[in-house]
Amino acid sequence: MIAYVNGILESIEEGNAVIDVNGIGYNVNISGSTMDRMPGIGEAVKLYTYTNVKEDTFSLFGFLSRDELNLFKMLITVSGIGPKGGLSILSVMTPDDLRFAIMAGDSKSISAAPGIGKKTAERITLELRDKVKLSEDDMLGGSVAPISSAGVSEGVNPARDEAVAALVALGYNSTDSMKAVRKVLAANPAAGDDTEALLKLALKEMF
């Protein structure tokens, strides 16, 4: 089908953009976050697209990066999540936020998307955890540890695991805790051997 559209942004409104490609206007469904990052009217834009074909409709769903498109394709494999549901989730969560939520089993954050209920969000975390884990491993060169059902990473770094667990015990959600610890480790690799130091730095990231 159509892999991407590359042309001039003719018009844009909530949920839809019209891209002029050599005189032909393509209606492309877009998420709220994509809309916020689109260029101005009359400027060039490239959207990676998913083609949704039904008996009576032919629709395009567009994204500014292949990463978002791939996450969208994974989302719509989950029972109860159609293209509109996938767009809804990506309207309120960045790709990284969504990955962290899935890996941590944080269905509450996912269910904040309009039209996504608690049970559907739980299905997303259960069905996509392994798929997202592999994507994250590839993206970060295999540096991501597996995630336990409690939302705490398992692996060869006890300090990291203990810091995440401590943040969760302090009342922070598992997604934010993982993100803070990962951010600290990326900036200060030496902190990975000291739970106390890692926890102090991660707490600063939470404020």
XYZ file of N, CA, C and O in Angstrom:
828
model
N 0.833 -1.191 0.000
C 0.000 0.000 0.000
C 0.877 1.254 0.000
O 2.036 1.189 -0.371
N 0.330 2.364 0.472
C 1.059 3.630 0.463
C 1.975 3.692 1.683
O 1.500 3.719 2.816
N 3.286 3.728 1.469
C 4.251 3.716 2.568
C 4.396 5.090 3.207
O 4.613 5.200 4.421
N 4.306 6.143 2.408
C 4.377 7.506 2.943
C 3.840 8.473 1.905
O 3.711 8.137 0.712
N 3.493 9.669 2.363
C 3.139 10.755 1.450
C 4.118 11.894 1.711
O 4.394 12.237 2.864
N 4.645 12.448 0.650
C 5.655 13.499 0.762
C 5.224 14.649 -0.139
O 5.233 14.528 -1.363
N 4.793 15.739 0.481
C 4.299 16.848 -0.330
C 4.162 18.118 0.474
O 4.920 18.361 1.418
N 3.164 18.934 0.123
C 2.943 20.225 0.753
C 1.696 20.164 1.630
O 0.661 19.634 1.210
N 1.816 20.691 2.833
C 0.662 20.723 3.731
C -0.351 21.745 3.217
O -0.115 22.947 3.254
N -1.470 21.249 2.724
C -2.508 22.101 2.154
C -3.428 22.661 3.237
O -3.786 23.841 3.218
N -3.824 21.811 4.170
C -4.680 22.251 5.270
C -4.548 21.264 6.417
O -4.097 20.128 6.234
N -4.959 21.717 7.589
C -4.878 20.850 8.767
C -5.963 21.249 9.748
O -6.295 22.428 9.902
N -6.561 20.246 10.354
C -7.541 20.461 11.409
C -7.424 19.293 12.366
O -6.671 18.339 12.094
N -8.132 19.351 13.476
C -7.998 18.294 14.467
C -8.295 16.917 13.879
O -9.374 16.667 13.357
N -7.285 16.069 13.915
C -7.459 14.704 13.447
C -7.221 14.481 11.970
O -7.270 13.341 11.509
N -6.951 15.528 11.215
C -6.815 15.353 9.759
C -5.884 16.388 9.143
O -5.871 17.549 9.529
N -5.103 15.918 8.168
C -4.253 16.815 7.387
C -4.438 16.479 5.912
O -4.641 15.314 5.553
N -4.409 17.504 5.056
C -4.474 17.294 3.615
C -3.095 17.603 3.041
O -2.583 18.721 3.202
N -2.493 16.600 2.428
C -1.153 16.751 1.846
C -1.268 16.761 0.330
O -1.807 15.821 -0.273
N -0.781 17.833 -0.287
C -0.793 17.965 -1.744
C 0.457 17.299 -2.304
O 1.579 17.759 -2.085
N 0.253 16.199 -3.026
C 1.370 15.483 -3.648
C 1.181 15.569 -5.160
O 0.341 14.882 -5.738
N 1.945 16.448 -5.784
C 1.871 16.639 -7.242
C 0.447 16.896 -7.730
O -0.015 16.311 -8.720
N -0.259 17.760 -6.993
C -1.588 18.148 -7.425
C -2.721 17.269 -6.947
O -3.891 17.549 -7.205
N -2.388 16.211 -6.230
C -3.416 15.333 -5.664
C -3.418 15.506 -4.144
O -2.371 15.397 -3.497
N -4.593 15.792 -3.575
C -4.695 16.011 -2.137
C -5.043 14.726 -1.404
O -6.071 14.103 -1.681
N -4.186 14.320 -0.479
C -4.425 13.108 0.313
C -4.918 13.484 1.705
O -4.256 14.240 2.416
N -6.083 12.951 2.079
C -6.573 13.100 3.442
C -5.849 12.089 4.325
O -5.907 10.886 4.062
N -5.194 12.587 5.366
C -4.446 11.698 6.252
C -4.904 11.929 7.692
O -4.887 13.063 8.180
N -5.333 10.866 8.343
C -5.686 10.950 9.758
C -4.415 11.062 10.589
O -3.461 10.300 10.380
N -4.398 11.998 11.544
C -3.208 12.211 12.364
C -3.596 12.311 13.839
O -4.731 12.629 14.176
N -2.640 12.045 14.700
C -2.867 12.158 16.141
C -2.717 13.611 16.580
O -2.193 14.454 15.844
N -3.150 13.892 17.794
C -3.010 15.243 18.326
C -1.560 15.666 18.455
O -1.210 16.823 18.188
N -0.704 14.739 18.855
C 0.710 15.084 19.004
C 1.356 15.340 17.643
O 2.230 16.208 17.509
N 0.947 14.584 16.621
C 1.467 14.826 15.270
C 1.013 16.194 14.784
O 1.789 16.949 14.195
N -0.241 16.523 15.042
C -0.769 17.823 14.640
C 0.047 18.963 15.254
O 0.361 19.953 14.581
N 0.406 18.821 16.521
C 1.173 19.867 17.208
C 2.566 20.053 16.607
O 3.171 21.120 16.754
N 3.083 19.018 15.952
C 4.454 19.079 15.424
C 4.516 19.273 13.911
O 5.593 19.260 13.334
N 3.357 19.455 13.304
C 3.339 19.645 11.850
C 3.885 21.020 11.472
O 3.797 21.971 12.252
N 4.436 21.137 10.256
C 4.918 22.447 9.798
C 3.742 23.356 9.465
O 2.570 22.967 9.607
N 4.038 24.562 8.999
C 2.983 25.501 8.660
C 2.343 25.173 7.307
O 2.894 24.420 6.496
N 1.172 25.743 7.090
C 0.487 25.560 5.807
C 1.393 26.034 4.670
O 2.022 27.091 4.753
N 1.461 25.243 3.613
C 2.302 25.595 2.472
C 3.720 25.079 2.563
O 4.497 25.225 1.612
N 4.057 24.441 3.670
C 5.413 23.908 3.840
C 5.449 22.411 3.524
O 4.437 21.723 3.550
N 6.646 21.922 3.230
C 6.816 20.510 2.887
C 6.710 19.635 4.131
O 7.128 20.019 5.230
N 6.142 18.457 3.943
C 6.017 17.514 5.052
C 6.001 16.089 4.505
O 5.527 15.844 3.399
N 6.552 15.180 5.294
C 6.544 13.769 4.931
C 5.894 12.982 6.055
O 6.319 13.078 7.213
N 4.855 12.232 5.747
C 4.169 11.414 6.735
C 4.271 9.942 6.351
O 3.949 9.567 5.220
N 4.753 9.126 7.283
C 4.777 7.681 7.081
C 3.366 7.161 7.370
O 2.762 7.526 8.387
N 2.842 6.351 6.483
C 1.417 6.047 6.555
C 1.080 4.564 6.719
O 1.824 3.685 6.298
N -0.071 4.360 7.347
C -0.694 3.049 7.440
C -2.002 3.140 6.656
O -2.789 4.079 6.837
N -2.231 2.178 5.782
C -3.433 2.175 4.960
C -4.459 1.229 5.553
O -4.192 0.032 5.718
N -5.607 1.766 5.908
C -6.675 0.967 6.489
C -7.774 0.774 5.443
O -8.390 1.735 4.985
N -7.970 -0.467 5.034
C -8.948 -0.770 3.987
C -10.098 -1.573 4.568
O -9.893 -2.628 5.177
N -11.305 -1.069 4.403
C -12.502 -1.798 4.783
C -13.401 -1.908 3.557
O -13.059 -1.420 2.477
N -14.540 -2.537 3.730
C -15.440 -2.746 2.590
C -15.831 -1.444 1.913
O -15.916 -1.371 0.690
N -16.080 -0.413 2.723
C -16.585 0.833 2.147
C -15.686 2.032 2.390
O -16.052 3.175 2.105
N -14.490 1.817 2.956
C -13.590 2.941 3.229
C -12.141 2.592 2.894
O -11.734 1.434 2.922
N -11.379 3.636 2.602
C -9.941 3.530 2.338
C -9.322 4.729 3.056
O -9.483 5.862 2.625
N -8.657 4.477 4.179
C -8.167 5.577 5.011
C -6.663 5.504 5.212
O -6.087 4.412 5.304
N -6.047 6.675 5.302
C -4.627 6.774 5.598
C -4.430 7.349 6.999
O -5.106 8.302 7.398
N -3.497 6.764 7.731
C -3.124 7.264 9.056
C -1.648 7.615 8.994
O -0.828 6.760 8.631
N -1.303 8.861 9.310
C 0.056 9.321 9.087
C 0.807 9.719 10.343
O 0.223 10.203 11.325
N 2.152 9.551 10.280
C 3.022 9.832 11.420
C 4.316 10.462 10.919
O 4.790 10.146 9.832
N 4.896 11.308 11.756
C 6.107 12.010 11.351
C 7.359 11.139 11.456
O 8.410 11.525 10.941
N 7.257 9.995 12.109
C 8.421 9.105 12.211
C 7.996 7.652 12.026
O 6.850 7.286 12.315
N 8.923 6.849 11.566
C 8.661 5.415 11.433
C 8.435 4.776 12.800
O 7.695 3.804 12.933
N 9.093 5.334 13.807
C 8.949 4.817 15.162
C 7.487 4.878 15.607
O 6.928 3.900 16.117
N 6.848 6.033 15.415
C 5.438 6.174 15.778
C 4.561 5.232 14.956
O 3.623 4.619 15.477
N 4.863 5.134 13.680
C 4.088 4.244 12.809
C 4.182 2.801 13.292
O 3.178 2.080 13.351
N 5.385 2.366 13.651
C 5.559 0.991 14.098
C 4.813 0.718 15.402
O 4.215 -0.351 15.582
N 4.828 1.694 16.320
C 4.076 1.536 17.560
C 2.578 1.489 17.286
O 1.840 0.709 17.896
N 2.129 2.320 16.366
C 0.718 2.322 15.973
C 0.321 0.946 15.432
O -0.729 0.403 15.806
N 1.170 0.371 14.578
C 0.871 -0.948 14.016
C 0.800 -2.012 15.100
O -0.011 -2.945 15.023
N 1.653 -1.892 16.111
C 1.598 -2.843 17.217
C 0.325 -2.667 18.032
O -0.322 -3.642 18.423
N -0.046 -1.419 18.275
C -1.243 -1.146 19.076
C -2.494 -1.759 18.451
O -3.326 -2.342 19.141
N -2.619 -1.634 17.142
C -3.862 -2.090 16.508
C -3.917 -3.611 16.343
O -4.916 -4.137 15.869
N -2.848 -4.311 16.757
C -2.922 -5.775 16.786
C -3.637 -6.261 18.052
O -4.008 -7.424 18.142
N -3.808 -5.361 19.012
C -4.447 -5.718 20.280
C -5.961 -5.702 20.101
O -6.525 -4.759 19.538
N -6.625 -6.752 20.581
C -8.078 -6.838 20.488
C -8.730 -5.638 21.153
O -8.397 -5.275 22.281
N -9.640 -4.991 20.424
C -10.334 -3.827 20.962
C -9.693 -2.509 20.606
O -10.241 -1.445 20.910
N -8.524 -2.548 19.967
C -7.844 -1.313 19.559
C -7.877 -1.204 18.039
O -7.212 -1.960 17.336
N -8.659 -0.274 17.539
C -8.678 0.009 16.113
C -7.771 1.189 15.814
O -7.127 1.744 16.712
N -7.706 1.609 14.550
C -6.864 2.750 14.183
C -7.169 4.017 14.976
O -6.255 4.741 15.381
N -8.449 4.278 15.222
C -8.804 5.475 15.990
C -8.296 5.373 17.419
O -7.829 6.347 18.003
N -8.378 4.173 17.995
C -7.869 3.971 19.347
C -6.365 4.144 19.408
O -5.828 4.732 20.352
N -5.672 3.631 18.385
C -4.223 3.803 18.328
C -3.832 5.265 18.263
O -2.900 5.708 18.943
N -4.559 6.033 17.450
C -4.291 7.471 17.354
C -4.568 8.161 18.684
O -3.834 9.076 19.083
N -5.626 7.741 19.363
C -5.976 8.347 20.641
C -4.853 8.193 21.653
O -4.485 9.147 22.351
N -4.278 6.995 21.702
C -3.180 6.754 22.644
C -1.959 7.585 22.281
O -1.333 8.219 23.136
N -1.614 7.621 20.997
C -0.435 8.374 20.567
C -0.667 9.876 20.588
O 0.269 10.652 20.396
N -1.909 10.291 20.812
C -2.192 11.722 20.962
C -1.799 12.220 22.342
O -1.479 13.397 22.513
N -1.824 11.316 23.334
C -1.553 11.740 24.707
C -0.246 11.188 25.260
O 0.180 11.574 26.347
N 0.402 10.278 24.514
C 1.655 9.690 24.979
C 2.700 9.723 23.863
O 2.397 9.400 22.717
N 3.909 10.104 24.208
C 4.994 10.029 23.242
C 5.365 8.558 23.063
O 5.046 7.721 23.919
N 6.058 8.210 21.981
C 6.487 6.820 21.819
C 7.274 6.288 23.014
O 7.057 5.155 23.456
N 8.186 7.101 23.563
C 8.969 6.647 24.712
C 8.086 6.445 25.940
O 8.238 5.473 26.678
N 7.145 7.386 26.177
C 6.245 7.240 27.321
C 5.412 5.967 27.192
O 5.181 5.256 28.172
N 4.956 5.693 25.971
C 4.145 4.500 25.751
C 4.967 3.238 25.995
O 4.500 2.284 26.617
N 6.207 3.222 25.506
C 7.070 2.061 25.736
C 7.276 1.818 27.226
O 7.161 0.701 27.718
N 7.607 2.891 27.939
C 7.844 2.741 29.367
C 6.582 2.237 30.073
O 6.651 1.395 30.968
N 5.429 2.768 29.696
C 4.172 2.353 30.325
C 3.910 0.866 30.074
O 3.517 0.128 30.980
N 4.139 0.423 28.847
C 3.916 -0.984 28.509
C 4.906 -1.873 29.252
O 4.539 -2.890 29.848
N 6.168 -1.494 29.249
C 7.197 -2.299 29.898
C 6.995 -2.378 31.408
O 7.301 -3.380 32.047
N 6.438 -1.297 31.991
C 6.232 -1.260 33.435
C 4.865 -1.798 33.848
O 4.551 -1.860 35.027
N 4.037 -2.166 32.873
C 2.695 -2.626 33.197
C 1.811 -1.509 33.712
O 0.874 -1.743 34.479
N 2.103 -0.283 33.300
C 1.387 0.897 33.791
C 0.146 1.147 32.931
O 0.107 2.056 32.105
N -0.874 0.326 33.131
C -2.094 0.463 32.331
C -2.853 1.738 32.663
O -3.600 2.255 31.832
N -2.661 2.274 33.866
C -3.372 3.488 34.273
C -3.023 4.653 33.354
O -3.896 5.427 32.956
N -1.748 4.808 33.016
C -1.336 5.906 32.139
C -1.938 5.744 30.743
O -2.366 6.716 30.122
N -1.985 4.512 30.264
C -2.537 4.258 28.930
C -4.039 4.508 28.907
O -4.587 5.051 27.941
N -4.722 4.150 29.989
C -6.173 4.315 30.030
C -6.592 5.782 30.121
O -7.786 6.092 30.030
N -5.625 6.683 30.276
C -5.939 8.116 30.293
C -6.293 8.621 28.889
O -6.865 9.701 28.738
N -5.961 7.839 27.858
C -6.296 8.230 26.488
C -7.808 8.132 26.286
O -8.440 7.179 26.748
N -8.406 9.103 25.610
C -9.856 9.079 25.374
C -10.302 7.802 24.681
O -9.702 7.366 23.698
N -11.331 7.169 25.222
C -11.888 5.977 24.602
C -11.184 4.691 24.947
O -11.569 3.610 24.478
N -10.146 4.752 25.787
C -9.397 3.554 26.166
C -9.723 3.200 27.613
O -9.378 3.928 28.541
N -10.412 2.088 27.805
C -10.798 1.670 29.140
C -9.692 0.928 29.860
O -8.656 0.583 29.282
N -9.941 0.658 31.139
C -8.937 -0.006 31.978
C -8.576 -1.386 31.445
O -7.394 -1.738 31.350
N -9.583 -2.189 31.077
C -9.318 -3.544 30.609
C -8.563 -3.542 29.284
O -7.677 -4.375 29.059
N -8.910 -2.600 28.409
C -8.200 -2.505 27.130
C -6.746 -2.116 27.360
O -5.835 -2.670 26.736
N -6.517 -1.172 28.269
C -5.148 -0.747 28.585
C -4.348 -1.911 29.164
O -3.162 -2.081 28.853
N -4.996 -2.727 29.992
C -4.305 -3.887 30.562
C -3.938 -4.897 29.482
O -2.874 -5.512 29.526
N -4.823 -5.064 28.496
C -4.513 -5.973 27.388
C -3.295 -5.475 26.615
O -2.458 -6.267 26.170
N -3.217 -4.171 26.444
C -2.076 -3.596 25.717
C -0.770 -3.933 26.426
O 0.206 -4.375 25.799
N -0.724 -3.736 27.741
C 0.515 -4.012 28.475
C 0.861 -5.496 28.447
O 2.038 -5.873 28.337
N -0.148 -6.347 28.522
C 0.102 -7.788 28.533
C 0.539 -8.311 27.169
O 1.485 -9.104 27.060
N -0.147 -7.861 26.120
C 0.112 -8.412 24.787
C 1.333 -7.809 24.099
O 1.937 -8.448 23.243
N 1.693 -6.585 24.474
C 2.789 -5.912 23.763
C 4.094 -5.847 24.544
O 5.099 -5.391 24.013
N 4.081 -6.309 25.781
C 5.290 -6.168 26.599
C 6.503 -6.790 25.935
O 7.569 -6.178 25.848
N 6.383 -8.022 25.463
C 7.528 -8.683 24.836
C 7.933 -8.006 23.537
O 9.111 -7.880 23.223
N 6.950 -7.558 22.752
C 7.257 -6.905 21.477
C 7.965 -5.580 21.695
O 8.936 -5.260 21.010
N 7.477 -4.806 22.651
C 8.089 -3.503 22.933
C 9.464 -3.685 23.538
O 10.394 -2.957 23.233
N 9.639 -4.715 24.363
C 10.931 -4.987 24.969
C 11.982 -5.210 23.889
O 13.083 -4.668 23.942
N 11.630 -5.979 22.860
C 12.564 -6.238 21.775
C 12.878 -4.972 21.010
O 14.015 -4.701 20.672
N 11.859 -4.146 20.747
C 12.086 -2.893 20.027
C 12.995 -1.983 20.818
O 13.896 -1.352 20.295
N 12.790 -1.915 22.131
C 13.605 -1.059 22.985
C 15.031 -1.574 23.047
O 15.987 -0.805 23.013
N 15.205 -2.900 23.112
C 16.545 -3.476 23.109
C 17.296 -3.086 21.843
O 18.455 -2.691 21.884
N 16.634 -3.227 20.706
C 17.271 -2.900 19.444
C 17.643 -1.428 19.396
O 18.715 -1.056 18.944
N 16.731 -0.583 19.880
C 16.946 0.858 19.794
C 18.102 1.310 20.671
O 18.861 2.204 20.333
N 18.280 0.645 21.837
C 19.286 1.088 22.787
C 20.483 0.140 22.860
O 21.235 0.136 23.813
N 20.626 -0.696 21.834
C 21.790 -1.555 21.773
C 21.808 -2.653 22.814
O 22.859 -3.077 23.287
N 20.626 -3.124 23.212
C 20.559 -4.237 24.142
C 20.770 -3.864 25.583
O 21.044 -4.715 26.422
N 20.636 -2.572 25.935
C 20.917 -2.152 27.299
C 19.715 -2.216 28.208
O 19.799 -1.905 29.383
N 18.560 -2.623 27.686
C 17.354 -2.632 28.492
C 17.171 -3.977 29.164
O 17.238 -5.010 28.520
N 16.935 -3.958 30.484
C 16.708 -5.202 31.210
C 15.256 -5.600 31.106
O 14.399 -4.769 30.898
N 14.952 -6.896 31.256
C 13.565 -7.340 31.264
C 12.810 -6.688 32.405
O 13.396 -6.250 33.388
N 11.490 -6.686 32.292
C 10.658 -6.052 33.292
C 9.799 -7.104 33.975
O 9.176 -7.931 33.328
N 9.773 -7.085 35.283
C 8.965 -8.061 36.010
C 7.516 -7.631 36.033
O 7.186 -6.505 35.697
N 6.638 -8.523 36.478
C 5.225 -8.207 36.534
C 4.941 -7.104 37.530
O 3.902 -6.465 37.495
N 5.871 -6.835 38.449
C 5.673 -5.763 39.426
C 6.116 -4.431 38.875
O 5.999 -3.409 39.524
N 6.661 -4.446 37.653
C 7.067 -3.186 37.044
C 8.491 -2.803 37.360
O 8.920 -1.701 37.100
N 9.260 -3.688 38.004
C 10.645 -3.396 38.341
C 11.552 -4.215 37.443
O 11.357 -5.403 37.265
N 12.563 -3.568 36.870
C 13.420 -4.262 35.924
C 14.242 -5.338 36.610
O 14.674 -5.195 37.752
N 14.480 -6.420 35.893
C 15.282 -7.515 36.387
C 16.553 -7.567 35.554
O 16.537 -7.350 34.368
N 17.664 -7.884 36.156
C 18.878 -7.972 35.373
C 20.096 -7.976 36.272
O 20.036 -8.354 37.435
N 21.224 -7.526 35.728
C 22.485 -7.630 36.435
C 22.857 -6.341 37.143
O 23.985 -6.185 37.564
N 21.944 -5.405 37.280
C 22.230 -4.152 37.956
C 21.331 -3.999 39.176
O 20.268 -3.397 39.096
N 21.745 -4.527 40.333
C 20.914 -4.455 41.539
C 20.617 -3.029 41.966
O 19.516 -2.735 42.442
N 21.594 -2.119 41.819
C 21.386 -0.732 42.241
C 20.248 -0.092 41.454
O 19.398 0.610 42.018
N 20.216 -0.356 40.167
C 19.137 0.187 39.327
C 17.787 -0.356 39.777
O 16.821 0.389 39.953
N 17.743 -1.675 39.990
C 16.492 -2.315 40.384
C 16.012 -1.802 41.735
O 14.834 -1.535 41.935
N 16.962 -1.663 42.675
C 16.597 -1.197 44.013
C 16.131 0.253 43.987
O 15.211 0.639 44.726
N 16.751 1.073 43.143
C 16.357 2.476 43.050
C 14.947 2.606 42.490
O 14.132 3.406 42.979
N 14.631 1.827 41.461
C 13.282 1.856 40.892
C 12.271 1.394 41.934
O 11.215 2.019 42.131
N 12.588 0.311 42.642
C 11.685 -0.215 43.661
C 11.463 0.800 44.780
O 10.348 0.956 45.295
N 12.535 1.512 45.149
C 12.421 2.513 46.215
C 11.517 3.674 45.781
O 10.707 4.162 46.572
N 11.652 4.108 44.555
C 10.803 5.194 44.055
C 9.336 4.775 44.032
O 8.451 5.553 44.393
N 9.093 3.533 43.600
C 7.714 3.024 43.582
C 7.167 2.977 45.008
O 6.016 3.342 45.267
N 8.012 2.565 45.962
C 7.594 2.486 47.364
C 7.286 3.882 47.925
O 6.450 4.027 48.828
N 7.946 4.894 47.378
C 7.704 6.264 47.829
C 6.430 6.866 47.230
O 6.048 7.985 47.565
N 5.799 6.113 46.329
C 4.526 6.575 45.777
C 4.562 7.007 44.335
O 3.530 7.383 43.767
N 5.739 6.966 43.701
C 5.828 7.342 42.290
C 5.384 6.152 41.440
O 5.579 4.995 41.819
N 4.783 6.443 40.281
C 4.364 5.317 39.448
C 5.583 4.680 38.778
O 6.636 5.308 38.630
N 5.436 3.435 38.404
C 6.572 2.659 37.906
C 7.148 3.219 36.612
O 8.357 3.180 36.391
N 6.283 3.775 35.766
C 6.773 4.337 34.505
C 7.706 5.507 34.743
O 8.817 5.575 34.216
N 7.260 6.464 35.575
C 8.090 7.635 35.871
C 9.364 7.234 36.609
O 10.431 7.824 36.392
N 9.253 6.249 37.477
C 10.429 5.791 38.230
C 11.478 5.207 37.296
O 12.673 5.511 37.404
N 11.038 4.362 36.367
C 11.966 3.769 35.403
C 12.632 4.835 34.549
O 13.833 4.805 34.295
N 11.821 5.787 34.099
C 12.358 6.845 33.237
C 13.415 7.671 33.968
O 14.458 8.013 33.408
N 13.133 8.009 35.235
C 14.070 8.829 36.006
C 15.384 8.100 36.222
O 16.470 8.671 36.041
N 15.303 6.825 36.599
C 16.527 6.045 36.838
C 17.314 5.853 35.548
O 18.541 5.994 35.518
N 16.603 5.562 34.468
C 17.286 5.395 33.178
C 17.975 6.695 32.743
O 19.081 6.677 32.204
N 17.318 7.820 32.992
C 17.898 9.117 32.605
C 19.168 9.394 33.403
O 20.177 9.864 32.860
N 19.122 9.095 34.697
C 20.298 9.302 35.544
C 21.449 8.408 35.088
O 22.604 8.851 34.992
N 21.161 7.143 34.807
C 22.207 6.221 34.377
C 22.826 6.637 33.047
O 24.025 6.451 32.832
N 22.003 7.195 32.167
C 22.532 7.639 30.874
C 23.508 8.796 31.056
O 24.518 8.891 30.360
N 23.203 9.682 32.020
C 24.052 10.856 32.241
C 25.208 10.563 33.196
O 26.263 11.186 33.115
N 24.990 9.600 34.121
C 26.005 9.290 35.128
C 26.174 7.772 35.274
O 25.678 7.175 36.236
N 26.834 7.130 34.328
C 26.979 5.665 34.372
C 27.577 5.148 35.677
O 27.227 4.063 36.140
N 28.464 5.951 36.299
C 29.116 5.510 37.525
C 28.128 5.338 38.671
O 28.371 4.584 39.615
N 26.993 6.025 38.592
C 25.995 5.935 39.662
C 25.319 4.582 39.697
O 24.642 4.241 40.669
N 25.511 3.788 38.666
C 24.861 2.486 38.588
C 25.346 1.483 39.608
O 24.750 0.426 39.788
N 26.446 1.809 40.319
C 26.976 0.890 41.327
C 26.577 1.287 42.740
O 26.931 0.599 43.696
N 25.866 2.401 42.881
C 25.547 2.928 44.212
C 24.056 3.240 44.295
O 23.590 4.234 43.758
N 23.314 2.375 44.987
C 21.858 2.550 45.063
C 21.483 3.901 45.655
O 20.603 4.607 45.147
N 22.143 4.286 46.735
C 21.794 5.538 47.422
C 22.020 6.745 46.522
O 21.177 7.632 46.420
N 23.177 6.761 45.862
C 23.484 7.881 44.970
C 22.514 7.919 43.795
O 22.034 8.987 43.392
N 22.213 6.744 43.257
C 21.289 6.655 42.126
C 19.899 7.130 42.535
O 19.233 7.866 41.794
N 19.463 6.740 43.728
C 18.143 7.147 44.212
C 18.067 8.654 44.415
O 17.082 9.297 44.035
N 19.114 9.245 44.985
C 19.126 10.696 45.210
C 19.039 11.460 43.888
O 18.291 12.430 43.759
N 19.812 11.012 42.910
C 19.798 11.679 41.612
C 18.455 11.493 40.913
O 17.933 12.409 40.270
N 17.897 10.283 41.041
C 16.599 10.018 40.405
C 15.506 10.856 41.040
O 14.594 11.330 40.355
N 15.565 11.053 42.349
C 14.564 11.880 43.023
C 14.589 13.311 42.505
O 13.547 13.959 42.374
N 15.785 13.812 42.202
C 15.888 15.157 41.639
C 15.198 15.246 40.292
O 14.620 16.274 39.931
N 15.256 14.130 39.534
C 14.613 14.116 38.222
C 13.088 14.131 38.345
O 12.381 14.499 37.413
N 12.581 13.702 39.491
C 11.136 13.615 39.675
C 10.507 14.967 39.968
O 9.291 15.111 39.926
N 11.341 15.952 40.297
C 10.809 17.284 40.625
C 11.021 18.260 39.477
O 11.932 18.117 38.710
